[in-house]
PDB file of N, CA, C and O and ligand atoms in Angstrom:
ATOM      1  N   MET Q   1      12.298  -0.307 -27.676  1.00 60.00           N
ATOM      2  CA  MET Q   1      11.094  -0.717 -26.978  1.00 60.00           C
ATOM      3  C   MET Q   1      11.110  -2.178 -26.471  1.00 60.00           C
ATOM      4  O   MET Q   1      11.607  -3.009 -27.186  1.00 60.00           O
ATOM      5  N   ASP Q   2      10.666  -2.399 -25.286  1.00 59.00           N
ATOM      6  CA  ASP Q   2      10.640  -3.692 -24.754  1.00 59.00           C
ATOM      7  C   ASP Q   2       9.296  -4.379 -24.836  1.00 59.00           C
ATOM      8  O   ASP Q   2       8.291  -3.706 -24.555  1.00 59.00           O
ATOM      9  N   ASN Q   3       9.211  -5.547 -25.281  1.00 59.00           N
ATOM     10  CA  ASN Q   3       7.984  -6.289 -25.348  1.00 59.00           C
ATOM     11  C   ASN Q   3       7.447  -6.538 -23.913  1.00 59.00           C
ATOM     12  O   ASN Q   3       6.298  -6.704 -23.676  1.00 59.00           O
ATOM     13  N   THR Q   4       8.390  -6.743 -23.006  1.00 58.00           N
ATOM     14  CA  THR Q   4       8.025  -7.059 -21.636  1.00 58.00           C
ATOM     15  C   THR Q   4       7.284  -5.909 -20.980  1.00 58.00           C
ATOM     16  O   THR Q   4       6.563  -6.174 -20.014  1.00 58.00           O
ATOM     17  N   ASP Q   5       7.389  -4.723 -21.518  1.00 58.00           N
ATOM     18  CA  ASP Q   5       6.693  -3.615 -20.909  1.00 58.00           C
ATOM     19  C   ASP Q   5       5.197  -3.735 -20.956  1.00 58.00           C
ATOM     20  O   ASP Q   5       4.493  -3.309 -20.075  1.00 58.00           O
ATOM     21  N   THR Q   6       4.718  -4.447 -21.922  1.00 63.00           N
ATOM     22  CA  THR Q   6       3.257  -4.611 -22.050  1.00 63.00           C
ATOM     23  C   THR Q   6       2.704  -5.509 -20.959  1.00 63.00           C
ATOM     24  O   THR Q   6       1.590  -5.406 -20.626  1.00 63.00           O
ATOM     25  N   LYS Q   7       3.556  -6.343 -20.397  1.00 70.00           N
ATOM     26  CA  LYS Q   7       3.122  -7.273 -19.353  1.00 70.00           C
ATOM     27  C   LYS Q   7       3.065  -6.584 -18.021  1.00 70.00           C
ATOM     28  O   LYS Q   7       2.490  -7.058 -17.076  1.00 70.00           O
ATOM     29  N   LYS Q   8       3.835  -5.507 -17.916  1.00 78.00           N
ATOM     30  CA  LYS Q   8       3.940  -4.854 -16.593  1.00 78.00           C
ATOM     31  C   LYS Q   8       2.691  -3.996 -16.304  1.00 78.00           C
ATOM     32  O   LYS Q   8       2.308  -3.194 -17.197  1.00 78.00           O
ATOM     33  N   ALA Q   9       2.176  -4.150 -15.122  1.00 85.00           N
ATOM     34  CA  ALA Q   9       1.039  -3.331 -14.759  1.00 85.00           C
ATOM     35  C   ALA Q   9       1.461  -2.256 -13.814  1.00 85.00           C
ATOM     36  O   ALA Q   9       2.179  -2.579 -12.817  1.00 85.00           O
ATOM     37  N   LEU Q  10       1.139  -1.077 -14.082  1.00 90.00           N
ATOM     38  CA  LEU Q  10       1.554   0.036 -13.243  1.00 90.00           C
ATOM     39  C   LEU Q  10       0.464   0.355 -12.217  1.00 90.00           C
ATOM     40  O   LEU Q  10      -0.685   0.162 -12.444  1.00 90.00           O
ATOM     41  N   PHE Q  11       0.909   0.883 -11.089  1.00 92.00           N
ATOM     42  CA  PHE Q  11      -0.055   1.284 -10.077  1.00 92.00           C
ATOM     43  C   PHE Q  11       0.480   2.603  -9.490  1.00 92.00           C
ATOM     44  O   PHE Q  11       1.657   2.891  -9.550  1.00 92.00           O
ATOM     45  N   VAL Q  12      -0.417   3.325  -8.796  1.00 94.00           N
ATOM     46  CA  VAL Q  12      -0.037   4.547  -8.128  1.00 94.00           C
ATOM     47  C   VAL Q  12      -0.083   4.293  -6.641  1.00 94.00           C
ATOM     48  O   VAL Q  12      -1.059   3.847  -6.070  1.00 94.00           O
ATOM     49  N   CYS Q  13       1.059   4.574  -5.992  1.00 95.00           N
ATOM     50  CA  CYS Q  13       1.150   4.358  -4.550  1.00 95.00           C
ATOM     51  C   CYS Q  13       0.124   5.213  -3.807  1.00 95.00           C
ATOM     52  O   CYS Q  13       0.070   6.414  -4.047  1.00 95.00           O
ATOM     53  N   GLU Q  14      -0.668   4.636  -2.912  1.00 95.00           N
ATOM     54  CA  GLU Q  14      -1.662   5.400  -2.185  1.00 95.00           C
ATOM     55  C   GLU Q  14      -1.013   6.297  -1.162  1.00 95.00           C
ATOM     56  O   GLU Q  14      -1.612   7.263  -0.676  1.00 95.00           O
ATOM     57  N   ALA Q  15       0.216   6.019  -0.796  1.00 95.00           N
ATOM     58  CA  ALA Q  15       0.884   6.839   0.275  1.00 95.00           C
ATOM     59  C   ALA Q  15       1.598   8.036  -0.317  1.00 95.00           C
ATOM     60  O   ALA Q  15       1.403   9.132   0.119  1.00 95.00           O
ATOM     61  N   CYS Q  16       2.400   7.830  -1.339  1.00 97.00           N
ATOM     62  CA  CYS Q  16       3.241   8.896  -1.876  1.00 97.00           C
ATOM     63  C   CYS Q  16       2.784   9.354  -3.271  1.00 97.00           C
ATOM     64  O   CYS Q  16       3.237  10.377  -3.769  1.00 97.00           O
ATOM     65  N   GLY Q  17       1.896   8.592  -3.924  1.00 97.00           N
ATOM     66  CA  GLY Q  17       1.418   8.964  -5.228  1.00 97.00           C
ATOM     67  C   GLY Q  17       2.381   8.699  -6.336  1.00 97.00           C
ATOM     68  O   GLY Q  17       2.126   9.105  -7.493  1.00 97.00           O
ATOM     69  N   LYS Q  18       3.420   7.990  -6.058  1.00 95.00           N
ATOM     70  CA  LYS Q  18       4.390   7.667  -7.126  1.00 95.00           C
ATOM     71  C   LYS Q  18       3.899   6.441  -7.893  1.00 95.00           C
ATOM     72  O   LYS Q  18       3.178   5.562  -7.327  1.00 95.00           O
ATOM     73  N   MET Q  19       4.338   6.314  -9.111  1.00 93.00           N
ATOM     74  CA  MET Q  19       4.010   5.192  -9.920  1.00 93.00           C
ATOM     75  C   MET Q  19       4.974   4.080  -9.741  1.00 93.00           C
ATOM     76  O   MET Q  19       6.181   4.303  -9.556  1.00 93.00           O
ATOM     77  N   GLY Q  20       4.504   2.844  -9.651  1.00 89.00           N
ATOM     78  CA  GLY Q  20       5.421   1.701  -9.528  1.00 89.00           C
ATOM     79  C   GLY Q  20       4.939   0.556 -10.338  1.00 89.00           C
ATOM     80  O   GLY Q  20       3.822   0.597 -10.881  1.00 89.00           O
ATOM     81  N   VAL Q  21       5.701  -0.486 -10.388  1.00 88.00           N
ATOM     82  CA  VAL Q  21       5.282  -1.724 -11.165  1.00 88.00           C
ATOM     83  C   VAL Q  21       4.708  -2.723 -10.154  1.00 88.00           C
ATOM     84  O   VAL Q  21       5.309  -3.012  -9.092  1.00 88.00           O
ATOM     85  N   LYS Q  22       3.587  -3.221 -10.529  1.00 88.00           N
ATOM     86  CA  LYS Q  22       2.901  -4.166  -9.615  1.00 88.00           C
ATOM     87  C   LYS Q  22       3.727  -5.446  -9.514  1.00 88.00           C
ATOM     88  O   LYS Q  22       4.306  -5.912 -10.452  1.00 88.00           O
ATOM     89  N   ASN Q  23       3.669  -6.026  -8.322  1.00 80.00           N
ATOM     90  CA  ASN Q  23       4.428  -7.256  -8.122  1.00 80.00           C
ATOM     91  C   ASN Q  23       3.604  -8.482  -8.406  1.00 80.00           C
ATOM     92  O   ASN Q  23       4.068  -9.635  -8.293  1.00 80.00           O
ATOM     93  N   GLY Q  24       2.315  -8.286  -8.745  1.00 71.00           N
ATOM     94  CA  GLY Q  24       1.480  -9.444  -9.006  1.00 71.00           C
ATOM     95  C   GLY Q  24       0.192  -9.356  -8.209  1.00 71.00           C
ATOM     96  O   GLY Q  24      -0.897  -9.347  -8.690  1.00 71.00           O
ATOM     97  N   ASN Q  25       0.384  -9.231  -6.871  1.00 69.00           N
ATOM     98  CA  ASN Q  25      -0.784  -9.027  -6.044  1.00 69.00           C
ATOM     99  C   ASN Q  25      -1.370  -7.593  -6.260  1.00 69.00           C
ATOM    100  O   ASN Q  25      -0.729  -6.797  -6.767  1.00 69.00           O
ATOM    101  N   ARG Q  26      -2.509  -7.389  -5.758  1.00 73.00           N
ATOM    102  CA  ARG Q  26      -3.083  -6.002  -5.829  1.00 73.00           C
ATOM    103  C   ARG Q  26      -2.249  -5.182  -4.863  1.00 73.00           C
ATOM    104  O   ARG Q  26      -2.446  -5.191  -3.675  1.00 73.00           O
ATOM    105  N   GLN Q  27      -1.388  -4.426  -5.401  1.00 85.00           N
ATOM    106  CA  GLN Q  27      -0.456  -3.637  -4.661  1.00 85.00           C
ATOM    107  C   GLN Q  27      -0.890  -2.201  -4.615  1.00 85.00           C
ATOM    108  O   GLN Q  27      -1.287  -1.637  -5.573  1.00 85.00           O
ATOM    109  N   LYS Q  28      -0.888  -1.607  -3.414  1.00 91.00           N
ATOM    110  CA  LYS Q  28      -1.335  -0.264  -3.335  1.00 91.00           C
ATOM    111  C   LYS Q  28      -0.232   0.671  -2.831  1.00 91.00           C
ATOM    112  O   LYS Q  28      -0.365   1.847  -2.944  1.00 91.00           O
ATOM    113  N   TYR Q  29       0.870   0.115  -2.384  1.00 92.00           N
ATOM    114  CA  TYR Q  29       1.940   0.901  -1.885  1.00 92.00           C
ATOM    115  C   TYR Q  29       3.245   0.503  -2.496  1.00 92.00           C
ATOM    116  O   TYR Q  29       3.479  -0.674  -2.727  1.00 92.00           O
ATOM    117  N   CYS Q  30       4.091   1.489  -2.782  1.00 92.00           N
ATOM    118  CA  CYS Q  30       5.408   1.156  -3.277  1.00 92.00           C
ATOM    119  C   CYS Q  30       6.299   0.575  -2.225  1.00 92.00           C
ATOM    120  O   CYS Q  30       5.911   0.430  -1.087  1.00 92.00           O
ATOM    121  N   SER Q  31       7.549   0.237  -2.600  1.00 89.00           N
ATOM    122  CA  SER Q  31       8.392  -0.531  -1.729  1.00 89.00           C
ATOM    123  C   SER Q  31       9.188   0.371  -0.774  1.00 89.00           C
ATOM    124  O   SER Q  31      10.019  -0.092  -0.049  1.00 89.00           O
ATOM    125  N   SER Q  32       8.960   1.689  -0.860  1.00 93.00           N
ATOM    126  CA  SER Q  32       9.764   2.576   0.017  1.00 93.00           C
ATOM    127  C   SER Q  32       9.317   2.345   1.477  1.00 93.00           C
ATOM    128  O   SER Q  32       8.208   2.076   1.766  1.00 93.00           O
ATOM    129  N   GLN Q  33      10.266   2.496   2.384  1.00 96.00           N
ATOM    130  CA  GLN Q  33      10.095   2.164   3.757  1.00 96.00           C
ATOM    131  C   GLN Q  33       8.952   3.003   4.378  1.00 96.00           C
ATOM    132  O   GLN Q  33       8.129   2.429   5.093  1.00 96.00           O
ATOM    133  N   SER Q  34       8.873   4.234   4.100  1.00 96.00           N
ATOM    134  CA  SER Q  34       7.818   5.023   4.700  1.00 96.00           C
ATOM    135  C   SER Q  34       6.430   4.563   4.252  1.00 96.00           C
ATOM    136  O   SER Q  34       5.475   4.594   5.000  1.00 96.00           O
ATOM    137  N   CYS Q  35       6.309   4.196   3.045  1.00 95.00           N
ATOM    138  CA  CYS Q  35       5.038   3.705   2.512  1.00 95.00           C
ATOM    139  C   CYS Q  35       4.652   2.374   3.083  1.00 95.00           C
ATOM    140  O   CYS Q  35       3.544   2.068   3.356  1.00 95.00           O
ATOM    141  N   GLN Q  36       5.674   1.530   3.300  1.00 93.00           N
ATOM    142  CA  GLN Q  36       5.408   0.237   3.872  1.00 93.00           C
ATOM    143  C   GLN Q  36       4.960   0.451   5.368  1.00 93.00           C
ATOM    144  O   GLN Q  36       4.094  -0.294   5.904  1.00 93.00           O
ATOM    145  N   ASN Q  37       5.490   1.453   6.022  1.00 96.00           N
ATOM    146  CA  ASN Q  37       5.104   1.770   7.392  1.00 96.00           C
ATOM    147  C   ASN Q  37       3.590   2.199   7.392  1.00 96.00           C
ATOM    148  O   ASN Q  37       2.857   1.787   8.265  1.00 96.00           O
ATOM    149  N   ILE Q  38       3.248   3.008   6.439  1.00 95.00           N
ATOM    150  CA  ILE Q  38       1.836   3.425   6.354  1.00 95.00           C
ATOM    151  C   ILE Q  38       0.980   2.220   6.126  1.00 95.00           C
ATOM    152  O   ILE Q  38      -0.129   2.116   6.658  1.00 95.00           O
ATOM    153  N   ARG Q  39       1.391   1.402   5.236  1.00 93.00           N
ATOM    154  CA  ARG Q  39       0.615   0.198   4.887  1.00 93.00           C
ATOM    155  C   ARG Q  39       0.381  -0.644   6.159  1.00 93.00           C
ATOM    156  O   ARG Q  39      -0.719  -1.069   6.466  1.00 93.00           O
ATOM    157  N   ASN Q  40       1.430  -0.823   6.941  1.00 93.00           N
ATOM    158  CA  ASN Q  40       1.336  -1.673   8.165  1.00 93.00           C
ATOM    159  C   ASN Q  40       0.417  -0.942   9.149  1.00 93.00           C
ATOM    160  O   ASN Q  40      -0.406  -1.609   9.829  1.00 93.00           O
ATOM    161  N   ALA Q  41       0.548   0.382   9.217  1.00 94.00           N
ATOM    162  CA  ALA Q  41      -0.263   1.129  10.215  1.00 94.00           C
ATOM    163  C   ALA Q  41      -1.782   1.015   9.817  1.00 94.00           C
ATOM    164  O   ALA Q  41      -2.627   0.766  10.703  1.00 94.00           O
ATOM    165  N   ARG Q  42      -2.059   1.062   8.596  1.00 91.00           N
ATOM    166  CA  ARG Q  42      -3.425   0.963   8.161  1.00 91.00           C
ATOM    167  C   ARG Q  42      -3.976  -0.391   8.421  1.00 91.00           C
ATOM    168  O   ARG Q  42      -5.143  -0.606   8.775  1.00 91.00           O
ATOM    169  N   LYS Q  43      -3.158  -1.323   8.206  1.00 86.00           N
ATOM    170  CA  LYS Q  43      -3.551  -2.769   8.412  1.00 86.00           C
ATOM    171  C   LYS Q  43      -3.943  -2.959   9.864  1.00 86.00           C
ATOM    172  O   LYS Q  43      -4.968  -3.515  10.196  1.00 86.00           O
ATOM    173  N   SER Q  44      -3.069  -2.520  10.751  1.00 88.00           N
ATOM    174  CA  SER Q  44      -3.327  -2.769  12.214  1.00 88.00           C
ATOM    175  C   SER Q  44      -4.490  -1.951  12.661  1.00 88.00           C
ATOM    176  O   SER Q  44      -5.283  -2.353  13.533  1.00 88.00           O
ATOM    177  N   ALA Q  45      -4.689  -0.736  12.040  1.00 85.00           N
ATOM    178  CA  ALA Q  45      -5.775   0.081  12.444  1.00 85.00           C
ATOM    179  C   ALA Q  45      -7.142  -0.634  12.049  1.00 85.00           C
ATOM    180  O   ALA Q  45      -8.085  -0.575  12.805  1.00 85.00           O
ATOM    181  N   ARG Q  46      -7.125  -1.253  10.949  1.00 78.00           N
ATOM    182  CA  ARG Q  46      -8.316  -1.972  10.486  1.00 78.00           C
ATOM    183  C   ARG Q  46      -8.610  -3.107  11.461  1.00 78.00           C
ATOM    184  O   ARG Q  46      -9.705  -3.400  11.868  1.00 78.00           O
ATOM    185  N   ASN Q  47      -7.543  -3.837  11.824  1.00 80.00           N
ATOM    186  CA  ASN Q  47      -7.698  -4.932  12.765  1.00 80.00           C
ATOM    187  C   ASN Q  47      -8.277  -4.446  14.119  1.00 80.00           C
ATOM    188  O   ASN Q  47      -9.151  -5.114  14.694  1.00 80.00           O
ATOM    189  N   LYS Q  48      -7.795  -3.349  14.579  1.00 76.00           N
ATOM    190  CA  LYS Q  48      -8.210  -2.795  15.820  1.00 76.00           C
ATOM    191  C   LYS Q  48      -9.739  -2.488  15.760  1.00 76.00           C
ATOM    192  O   LYS Q  48     -10.469  -2.765  16.661  1.00 76.00           O
ATOM    193  N   ARG Q  49     -10.124  -1.840  14.626  1.00 69.00           N
ATOM    194  CA  ARG Q  49     -11.506  -1.438  14.442  1.00 69.00           C
ATOM    195  C   ARG Q  49     -12.370  -2.696  14.521  1.00 69.00           C
ATOM    196  O   ARG Q  49     -13.439  -2.780  15.118  1.00 69.00           O
ATOM    197  N   ARG Q  50     -11.920  -3.726  13.866  1.00 63.00           N
ATOM    198  CA  ARG Q  50     -12.645  -4.992  13.872  1.00 63.00           C
ATOM    199  C   ARG Q  50     -12.843  -5.536  15.213  1.00 63.00           C
ATOM    200  O   ARG Q  50     -13.938  -5.938  15.602  1.00 63.00           O
ATOM    201  N   THR Q  51     -11.762  -5.594  16.035  1.00 64.00           N
ATOM    202  CA  THR Q  51     -11.911  -6.127  17.373  1.00 64.00           C
ATOM    203  C   THR Q  51     -12.787  -5.226  18.199  1.00 64.00           C
ATOM    204  O   THR Q  51     -13.558  -5.697  19.107  1.00 64.00           O
ATOM    205  N   ASN Q  52     -12.666  -3.925  18.022  1.00 63.00           N
ATOM    206  CA  ASN Q  52     -13.524  -2.972  18.737  1.00 63.00           C
ATOM    207  C   ASN Q  52     -15.003  -3.297  18.454  1.00 63.00           C
ATOM    208  O   ASN Q  52     -15.824  -3.308  19.412  1.00 63.00           O
ATOM    209  N   GLN Q  53     -15.311  -3.440  17.224  1.00 64.00           N
ATOM    210  CA  GLN Q  53     -16.699  -3.731  16.886  1.00 64.00           C
ATOM    211  C   GLN Q  53     -17.182  -4.984  17.575  1.00 64.00           C
ATOM    212  O   GLN Q  53     -18.282  -5.044  18.094  1.00 64.00           O
ATOM    213  N   LYS Q  54     -16.306  -5.995  17.611  1.00 69.00           N
ATOM    214  CA  LYS Q  54     -16.711  -7.232  18.229  1.00 69.00           C
ATOM    215  C   LYS Q  54     -16.954  -7.075  19.713  1.00 69.00           C
ATOM    216  O   LYS Q  54     -17.985  -7.539  20.242  1.00 69.00           O
ATOM    217  N   THR Q  55     -16.105  -6.270  20.360  1.00 67.00           N
ATOM    218  CA  THR Q  55     -16.291  -6.111  21.814  1.00 67.00           C
ATOM    219  C   THR Q  55     -17.452  -5.205  22.197  1.00 67.00           C
ATOM    220  O   THR Q  55     -18.138  -5.475  23.179  1.00 67.00           O
ATOM    221  N   THR Q  56     -17.722  -4.207  21.313  1.00 60.00           N
ATOM    222  CA  THR Q  56     -18.789  -3.290  21.684  1.00 60.00           C
ATOM    223  C   THR Q  56     -20.144  -3.938  21.332  1.00 60.00           C
ATOM    224  O   THR Q  56     -21.176  -3.539  21.838  1.00 60.00           O
ATOM    225  N   TYR Q  57     -20.093  -4.902  20.423  1.00 59.00           N
ATOM    226  CA  TYR Q  57     -21.361  -5.521  20.021  1.00 59.00           C
ATOM    227  C   TYR Q  57     -21.926  -6.329  21.134  1.00 59.00           C
ATOM    228  O   TYR Q  57     -21.302  -7.238  21.646  1.00 59.00           O
TER     229      TYR Q  57
HETATM  230 ZN1   ZN D 101       4.883   5.118  -1.994  1.00 77.39          ZN
END
């Protein structure tokens, strides 16, 4: 048994549902390329929505 295990925080990737070890920040996606792509896509989609709201307002 490793004592360091207690310090590791696990999270479930929102994209693939796999468990991973948190890097420190609130992490929602694992480090796999496809999941990072999804993360980036969601980020930009959110930004788009924000700018749309601004322009339509
Ligand atoms: Zn993932």
